[in-house]
Amino acid sequence: MAGDPLTLHRPPAVTPLVDPFGRTIDYLRVSVTDRCDFRCLYCMAEDMTFLPKAEVLSLEEIDRLASAFVRRGTRKLRLTGGEPLVRRGIMDLVRSLSRHLDSGALDELTMTTNGSQLARFAGELKAAGVRRINVSLDTLDEAKFAHVTRWGRLPQVMEGIAAAAAAGLHVKINMVALAGINEDEIGDMLSWTAAAGHDLVLIETMPLGEVAEDRVDRYLPLSRVRRELERRLTLIDLPDSTGGPARYVRIAETGQRLGFITPLTHNFCESCNRVRLTVTGMLYMCLGQDDSADLRAVIRATSDEAALDAAMVEAIGRKPKGHDFVIDRRAARPALARHMSVTGG
Ligand code: SAM
Ligand code: SF4
């Protein structure tokens, strides 16, 4: 006899990953490469040494690991890097992972990119089910852009962003606030994003990895940016809906949404729902702590998915309550030795 059709089509029950502080971990960020075609001042040194190929997860290994998280309730996957769109075969991975969108297991498959390759890939991303992307853009001034990214060229990125919008991707612009570089441009960036229909998120610099720049000089507290914006505009706080580190306001005058990511001036850890996988298969339970779990060792040792699952559960059991970033004038070293391009932003 036929069963209840609803029961028959219900996906298998998922046991979510819950950390010791009761936070459900349902967001995985995956760094798919440590390489990049830019050398942003705050992110990389100019003469970066990249990982040997044997250390880097294959696309199949990334798929296996990400899919294991999806089985345990991950609803959102973000591909990042390095620059994800310079990884050879990246679209094969995106298309493969999109099966979890089709099955309904995943709500969102998305990407953070510098935009340099978007003109080429925007259409394919949209066709694979990607709906929104984050594009990092710190300035609209060509000379400053070349200075900040060292190797990047603004027109190429603007073309990429236009291609993304034309393909129907919703674009969120990530702008790292840099004292003495782009602090006078936040108004222009707001006007441009409002006119183009993009969201804007401002990010404070984080002390990750050795770079040539002095971060103390570049650190621009967003509390100050906000105060300055409030002299001209009415910012209305929006309730936190993402569970993420961004706090959003609506600008009454334009209706535009503006986000602030303030790891240093606002502690967002209590609502943290995410973990990060590096391209070497290390799972970082917190962007601001050094503890990690070597999932590459597990998947290269066995094809047993239960062993992988056990390793994931053990790792989530070590997720710390929070981070302790400080940009310290006295400390010559960054708070964490690894670069953002290793863990993924
Ligand atoms: N290459 C891609 C991009 O630039 O969007 C993805 C990787 S990048 C590491 C991700 C995000 O991290 C970017 O928005 C970048 O601006 C940000 N980022 C890199 N280093 C940072 C730092 N030290 N502090 C704050 N944000 C940083
Ligand atoms: Fe590359 Fe992104 Fe880092 Fe800039 S921020 S160097 S684009 S990985």
Short mmCIF file of C-alpha atoms and ligand atoms in Angstrom, two decimals:
data_model
loop_
_atom_site.label_atom_id
_atom_site.label_comp_id
_atom_site.label_asym_id
_atom_site.label_seq_id
_atom_site.Cartn_x
_atom_site.Cartn_y
_atom_site.Cartn_z
CA MET A 1 0.00 0.00 0.00
CA ALA A 2 1.23 3.46 -0.82
CA GLY A 3 2.47 5.45 2.19
CA ASP A 4 1.81 9.06 3.04
CA PRO A 5 3.44 10.94 0.13
CA LEU A 6 4.73 13.59 2.53
CA THR A 7 6.51 10.96 4.62
CA LEU A 8 7.93 9.28 1.54
CA HIS A 9 9.48 12.46 0.16
CA ARG A 10 10.78 13.91 3.39
CA PRO A 11 14.59 14.08 3.33
CA PRO A 12 16.41 11.93 5.91
CA ALA A 13 16.47 13.56 9.37
CA VAL A 14 19.62 15.61 9.90
CA THR A 15 21.42 15.67 13.22
CA PRO A 16 22.87 19.16 13.30
CA LEU A 17 26.32 20.02 14.56
CA VAL A 18 25.96 21.89 17.84
CA ASP A 19 28.93 23.31 19.71
CA PRO A 20 29.49 23.27 23.49
CA PHE A 21 27.87 26.70 23.78
CA GLY A 22 24.65 25.55 22.13
CA ARG A 23 25.35 27.26 18.81
CA THR A 24 24.18 25.28 15.76
CA ILE A 25 26.90 25.25 13.13
CA ASP A 26 25.16 25.49 9.78
CA TYR A 27 27.48 27.71 7.76
CA LEU A 28 30.73 26.51 6.19
CA ARG A 29 33.23 28.75 4.46
CA VAL A 30 35.66 26.92 2.24
CA SER A 31 38.90 28.32 0.95
CA VAL A 32 39.42 26.69 -2.45
CA THR A 33 42.87 28.13 -3.13
CA ASP A 34 45.52 30.13 -1.30
CA ARG A 35 46.53 31.79 -4.57
CA CYS A 36 45.38 35.13 -5.86
CA ASP A 37 45.87 37.44 -8.83
CA PHE A 38 45.96 40.46 -6.45
CA ARG A 39 48.25 41.27 -3.54
CA CYS A 40 46.11 43.50 -1.33
CA LEU A 41 48.22 45.40 1.18
CA TYR A 42 46.28 44.24 4.25
CA CYS A 43 45.95 40.63 3.11
CA MET A 44 49.18 39.44 1.51
CA ALA A 45 52.83 40.21 1.28
CA GLU A 46 53.95 40.88 -2.29
CA ASP A 47 56.27 37.87 -2.34
CA MET A 48 53.91 35.27 -0.91
CA THR A 49 55.00 31.64 -0.97
CA PHE A 50 52.10 29.43 -1.97
CA LEU A 51 51.39 25.86 -0.99
CA PRO A 52 52.80 22.92 -2.91
CA LYS A 53 50.13 21.05 -4.88
CA ALA A 54 50.29 17.87 -2.75
CA GLU A 55 49.15 19.86 0.26
CA VAL A 56 46.15 21.33 -1.49
CA LEU A 57 42.83 19.48 -1.47
CA SER A 58 41.66 18.29 -4.86
CA LEU A 59 38.29 19.54 -6.04
CA GLU A 60 36.89 16.06 -5.30
CA GLU A 61 38.24 16.23 -1.75
CA ILE A 62 36.70 19.68 -1.23
CA ASP A 63 33.41 18.32 -2.51
CA ARG A 64 33.61 15.32 -0.17
CA LEU A 65 34.30 17.48 2.88
CA ALA A 66 31.71 20.13 2.07
CA SER A 67 29.12 17.45 1.37
CA ALA A 68 29.83 15.82 4.73
CA PHE A 69 28.98 19.15 6.38
CA VAL A 70 25.82 19.43 4.31
CA ARG A 71 24.82 15.98 5.56
CA ARG A 72 25.20 17.34 9.09
CA GLY A 73 22.98 20.32 8.54
CA THR A 74 25.14 22.96 6.87
CA ARG A 75 22.63 25.21 5.06
CA LYS A 76 25.03 27.76 3.62
CA LEU A 77 28.32 27.22 1.79
CA ARG A 78 30.61 30.06 0.84
CA LEU A 79 33.59 29.51 -1.45
CA THR A 80 36.45 31.88 -0.87
CA GLY A 81 40.25 31.96 -0.95
CA GLY A 82 42.71 33.36 -2.06
CA GLU A 83 40.77 34.16 -5.16
CA PRO A 84 38.29 31.33 -5.76
CA LEU A 85 37.85 32.11 -9.46
CA VAL A 86 41.54 31.54 -10.21
CA ARG A 87 41.34 27.91 -9.06
CA ARG A 88 41.41 25.71 -12.15
CA GLY A 89 38.15 23.80 -12.54
CA ILE A 90 36.32 25.95 -10.01
CA MET A 91 33.09 25.83 -11.99
CA ASP A 92 33.14 22.00 -11.91
CA LEU A 93 33.15 22.26 -8.12
CA VAL A 94 30.38 24.87 -8.07
CA ARG A 95 28.23 22.80 -10.41
CA SER A 96 28.84 19.66 -8.39
CA LEU A 97 28.00 21.33 -5.07
CA SER A 98 24.85 22.80 -6.57
CA ARG A 99 23.26 19.33 -6.34
CA HIS A 100 22.72 20.16 -2.67
CA LEU A 101 20.70 23.20 -3.71
CA ASP A 102 18.63 21.01 -6.01
CA SER A 103 18.00 18.49 -3.23
CA GLY A 104 16.95 21.24 -0.84
CA ALA A 105 19.69 20.33 1.66
CA LEU A 106 21.42 23.65 1.10
CA ASP A 107 19.78 27.09 1.18
CA GLU A 108 22.65 28.96 -0.34
CA LEU A 109 25.84 28.41 -2.33
CA THR A 110 27.80 31.60 -2.61
CA MET A 111 31.25 33.07 -3.11
CA THR A 112 33.52 35.91 -2.06
CA THR A 113 35.62 37.17 -4.94
CA ASN A 114 37.81 40.07 -5.94
CA GLY A 115 35.79 40.33 -9.13
CA SER A 116 38.72 40.11 -11.54
CA GLN A 117 37.36 36.99 -13.29
CA LEU A 118 33.66 37.71 -12.94
CA ALA A 119 33.14 38.91 -16.48
CA ARG A 120 34.05 35.38 -17.54
CA PHE A 121 32.22 33.40 -14.87
CA ALA A 122 29.13 35.40 -13.82
CA GLY A 123 26.76 33.65 -16.23
CA GLU A 124 27.98 30.18 -15.28
CA LEU A 125 27.69 30.97 -11.57
CA LYS A 126 24.10 32.07 -12.01
CA ALA A 127 23.31 29.02 -14.13
CA ALA A 128 24.71 26.79 -11.36
CA GLY A 129 22.27 28.21 -8.83
CA VAL A 130 24.41 30.89 -7.19
CA ARG A 131 22.14 33.83 -6.38
CA ARG A 132 24.36 36.24 -4.50
CA ILE A 133 28.06 37.00 -4.42
CA ASN A 134 30.29 39.24 -2.34
CA VAL A 135 32.79 41.31 -4.27
CA SER A 136 35.64 43.03 -2.45
CA LEU A 137 36.15 46.59 -3.57
CA ASP A 138 37.86 49.10 -1.31
CA THR A 139 37.94 52.12 -3.60
CA LEU A 140 36.45 53.51 -6.81
CA ASP A 141 39.62 55.44 -7.59
CA GLU A 142 41.80 53.70 -10.19
CA ALA A 143 45.12 54.83 -8.77
CA LYS A 144 44.17 53.95 -5.20
CA PHE A 145 42.83 50.60 -6.36
CA ALA A 146 46.15 49.79 -8.02
CA HIS A 147 47.92 50.87 -4.83
CA VAL A 148 45.77 48.82 -2.42
CA THR A 149 45.60 45.65 -4.53
CA ARG A 150 49.13 46.07 -5.94
CA TRP A 151 48.30 43.89 -8.99
CA GLY A 152 44.63 44.64 -9.56
CA ARG A 153 43.10 46.92 -12.18
CA LEU A 154 39.84 48.67 -11.40
CA PRO A 155 38.19 48.63 -14.87
CA GLN A 156 38.45 44.84 -15.00
CA VAL A 157 36.69 44.53 -11.64
CA MET A 158 34.00 47.06 -12.55
CA GLU A 159 33.35 45.09 -15.73
CA GLY A 160 33.09 41.93 -13.64
CA ILE A 161 30.61 43.51 -11.24
CA ALA A 162 28.50 44.77 -14.14
CA ALA A 163 28.54 41.27 -15.67
CA ALA A 164 27.42 39.78 -12.35
CA ALA A 165 24.51 42.20 -12.08
CA ALA A 166 23.58 41.63 -15.72
CA ALA A 167 23.56 37.87 -15.09
CA GLY A 168 21.07 38.43 -12.29
CA LEU A 169 23.43 37.87 -9.36
CA HIS A 170 22.80 40.02 -6.32
CA VAL A 171 26.06 41.80 -5.47
CA LYS A 172 27.24 42.77 -2.03
CA ILE A 173 30.31 44.99 -1.98
CA ASN A 174 32.82 44.38 0.83
CA MET A 175 34.90 47.45 1.56
CA VAL A 176 37.75 47.22 4.08
CA ALA A 177 37.93 50.57 5.87
CA LEU A 178 41.50 51.83 5.69
CA ALA A 179 42.61 54.96 7.49
CA GLY A 180 44.30 57.42 5.17
CA ILE A 181 43.29 55.44 2.07
CA ASN A 182 39.55 55.19 1.60
CA GLU A 183 38.00 56.82 4.66
CA ASP A 184 37.02 59.82 2.59
CA GLU A 185 35.34 57.61 -0.01
CA ILE A 186 32.64 55.94 2.04
CA GLY A 187 30.05 58.49 0.91
CA ASP A 188 30.94 57.91 -2.76
CA MET A 189 30.79 54.18 -2.28
CA LEU A 190 27.35 54.50 -0.69
CA SER A 191 26.07 56.58 -3.61
CA TRP A 192 27.49 54.23 -6.21
CA THR A 193 26.16 51.06 -4.55
CA ALA A 194 22.74 52.67 -4.01
CA ALA A 195 22.53 53.68 -7.67
CA ALA A 196 23.70 50.27 -8.88
CA GLY A 197 21.43 48.35 -6.49
CA HIS A 198 24.27 46.65 -4.60
CA ASP A 199 24.52 46.20 -0.84
CA LEU A 200 27.52 47.63 0.97
CA VAL A 201 29.34 46.15 3.94
CA LEU A 202 32.21 47.92 5.66
CA ILE A 203 34.87 45.76 7.31
CA GLU A 204 37.49 46.63 9.90
CA THR A 205 41.01 45.40 9.22
CA MET A 206 41.90 42.31 11.18
CA PRO A 207 45.38 41.47 12.44
CA LEU A 208 45.94 38.31 10.39
CA GLY A 209 49.32 37.31 8.96
CA GLU A 210 52.48 39.25 8.39
CA VAL A 211 52.10 41.89 5.69
CA ALA A 212 54.37 44.76 4.77
CA GLU A 213 51.85 47.39 5.92
CA ASP A 214 51.54 48.70 9.44
CA ARG A 215 48.00 47.82 10.49
CA VAL A 216 47.99 50.16 13.44
CA ASP A 217 48.28 53.08 11.01
CA ARG A 218 45.61 51.65 8.69
CA TYR A 219 43.14 50.61 11.39
CA LEU A 220 39.99 52.68 11.13
CA PRO A 221 37.40 51.91 13.81
CA LEU A 222 33.95 51.66 12.24
CA SER A 223 32.46 53.27 15.32
CA ARG A 224 34.15 56.45 14.06
CA VAL A 225 32.92 55.93 10.49
CA ARG A 226 29.42 55.48 11.83
CA ARG A 227 29.56 58.65 13.91
CA GLU A 228 30.70 60.59 10.87
CA LEU A 229 27.96 59.17 8.65
CA GLU A 230 25.41 60.05 11.31
CA ARG A 231 26.27 63.72 10.95
CA ARG A 232 24.75 63.68 7.46
CA LEU A 233 22.45 60.67 7.40
CA THR A 234 19.89 58.89 9.57
CA LEU A 235 20.99 55.33 10.33
CA ILE A 236 18.27 53.02 11.62
CA ASP A 237 19.49 49.82 13.30
CA LEU A 238 18.01 46.69 11.78
CA PRO A 239 17.41 43.56 13.85
CA ASP A 240 20.07 40.91 13.40
CA SER A 241 18.75 38.41 10.88
CA THR A 242 21.87 36.73 9.55
CA GLY A 243 23.39 35.31 12.72
CA GLY A 244 26.63 36.56 11.19
CA PRO A 245 29.13 39.17 12.23
CA ALA A 246 27.58 42.00 10.20
CA ARG A 247 25.30 44.50 11.89
CA TYR A 248 22.98 46.26 9.47
CA VAL A 249 21.42 49.69 9.38
CA ARG A 250 18.99 51.23 6.94
CA ILE A 251 19.78 54.70 5.67
CA ALA A 252 16.51 56.57 6.02
CA GLU A 253 17.30 59.06 3.25
CA THR A 254 17.96 56.42 0.56
CA GLY A 255 16.42 53.22 1.93
CA GLN A 256 19.77 51.52 1.40
CA ARG A 257 21.06 48.77 3.70
CA LEU A 258 24.57 49.19 5.04
CA GLY A 259 26.49 46.57 7.03
CA PHE A 260 29.31 46.93 9.52
CA ILE A 261 31.68 44.08 10.36
CA THR A 262 33.51 45.13 13.47
CA PRO A 263 35.56 42.28 14.90
CA LEU A 264 37.57 44.69 17.01
CA THR A 265 34.97 47.08 18.33
CA HIS A 266 32.02 44.71 18.62
CA ASN A 267 32.22 41.15 19.81
CA PHE A 268 29.93 39.11 17.57
CA CYS A 269 30.95 35.66 18.78
CA GLU A 270 27.81 34.84 20.75
CA SER A 271 25.81 34.29 17.57
CA CYS A 272 28.57 32.59 15.57
CA ASN A 273 27.19 29.79 13.39
CA ARG A 274 30.18 29.13 11.17
CA VAL A 275 33.41 27.23 10.73
CA ARG A 276 36.10 27.54 8.09
CA LEU A 277 37.87 24.93 6.00
CA THR A 278 41.25 25.79 4.52
CA VAL A 279 42.48 24.53 1.20
CA THR A 280 44.72 22.10 3.09
CA GLY A 281 41.70 20.59 4.81
CA MET A 282 42.23 22.21 8.19
CA LEU A 283 39.00 23.07 9.90
CA TYR A 284 39.20 26.28 11.91
CA MET A 285 36.47 26.55 14.45
CA CYS A 286 37.16 30.27 14.96
CA LEU A 287 38.71 32.85 12.61
CA GLY A 288 40.42 34.44 15.59
CA GLN A 289 41.93 31.34 17.21
CA ASP A 290 44.69 28.96 16.13
CA ASP A 291 43.01 25.68 17.07
CA SER A 292 42.15 23.48 14.08
CA ALA A 293 41.29 19.92 13.07
CA ASP A 294 43.08 18.12 10.25
CA LEU A 295 40.26 16.73 8.12
CA ARG A 296 42.57 16.12 5.16
CA ALA A 297 44.42 13.50 7.19
CA VAL A 298 41.10 11.81 7.89
CA ILE A 299 39.85 11.72 4.31
CA ARG A 300 43.23 10.68 2.90
CA ALA A 301 43.42 7.83 5.43
CA THR A 302 39.98 6.37 4.88
CA SER A 303 36.95 6.39 2.64
CA ASP A 304 34.79 5.75 5.71
CA GLU A 305 32.31 8.62 5.98
CA ALA A 306 31.55 7.68 9.59
CA ALA A 307 35.18 8.37 10.55
CA LEU A 308 34.97 11.76 8.89
CA ASP A 309 31.72 12.49 10.67
CA ALA A 310 33.30 11.58 14.03
CA ALA A 311 36.24 13.91 13.33
CA MET A 312 33.84 16.75 12.51
CA VAL A 313 31.85 16.21 15.68
CA GLU A 314 35.06 16.14 17.74
CA ALA A 315 36.23 19.39 16.12
CA ILE A 316 32.94 21.22 16.69
CA GLY A 317 33.20 20.09 20.31
CA ARG A 318 36.31 22.28 20.50
CA LYS A 319 34.75 25.44 19.08
CA PRO A 320 35.78 28.21 21.44
CA LYS A 321 33.43 30.72 22.93
CA GLY A 322 35.06 33.64 21.13
CA HIS A 323 38.17 35.29 19.77
CA ASP A 324 40.52 37.83 21.17
CA PHE A 325 41.80 39.99 18.34
CA VAL A 326 43.64 43.09 19.35
CA ILE A 327 45.51 45.50 17.12
CA ASP A 328 48.12 46.33 19.66
CA ARG A 329 50.58 49.16 19.37
CA ARG A 330 53.03 47.36 21.62
CA ALA A 331 52.93 44.01 19.85
CA ALA A 332 55.06 43.92 16.72
CA ARG A 333 53.48 40.67 15.48
CA PRO A 334 49.98 40.05 14.17
CA ALA A 335 47.54 38.43 16.60
CA LEU A 336 47.51 35.38 14.36
CA ALA A 337 50.29 34.21 12.09
CA ARG A 338 48.11 32.88 9.26
CA HIS A 339 46.88 35.13 6.48
CA MET A 340 43.24 35.74 5.68
CA SER A 341 43.91 34.13 2.28
CA VAL A 342 44.68 30.86 4.09
CA THR A 343 41.54 30.67 6.19
CA GLY A 344 39.33 32.50 3.72
CA GLY A 345 37.64 35.77 4.58
N1 SAM B 1 39.97 37.12 -2.92
C1 SAM B 1 38.63 37.22 -2.51
C2 SAM B 1 38.27 38.65 -2.13
O1 SAM B 1 39.18 39.47 -2.02
O2 SAM B 1 37.09 38.90 -1.96
C3 SAM B 1 38.24 36.29 -1.37
C4 SAM B 1 39.23 36.12 -0.26
S1 SAM B 1 39.54 37.59 0.72
C5 SAM B 1 40.71 36.94 1.86
C6 SAM B 1 38.03 37.76 1.60
C7 SAM B 1 37.79 39.08 2.27
O3 SAM B 1 38.72 39.24 3.31
C8 SAM B 1 37.93 40.29 1.37
O4 SAM B 1 36.77 41.07 1.46
C9 SAM B 1 39.11 41.03 1.93
O5 SAM B 1 38.97 42.40 1.77
C10 SAM B 1 39.07 40.60 3.38
N2 SAM B 1 40.35 40.69 4.08
C11 SAM B 1 41.55 40.19 3.74
N3 SAM B 1 42.48 40.45 4.68
C12 SAM B 1 41.86 41.14 5.65
C13 SAM B 1 42.25 41.70 6.88
N4 SAM B 1 43.49 41.59 7.33
N5 SAM B 1 41.31 42.35 7.61
C14 SAM B 1 40.03 42.46 7.19
N6 SAM B 1 39.59 41.95 6.04
C15 SAM B 1 40.48 41.30 5.28
FE1 SF4 B 2 43.57 38.38 -2.97
FE2 SF4 B 2 41.26 38.75 -1.74
FE3 SF4 B 2 43.56 38.79 -0.35
FE4 SF4 B 2 43.06 40.76 -2.01
S1 SF4 B 2 41.86 40.23 -0.20
S2 SF4 B 2 45.00 39.63 -1.87
S3 SF4 B 2 41.96 39.76 -3.61
S4 SF4 B 2 42.71 37.06 -1.38
#
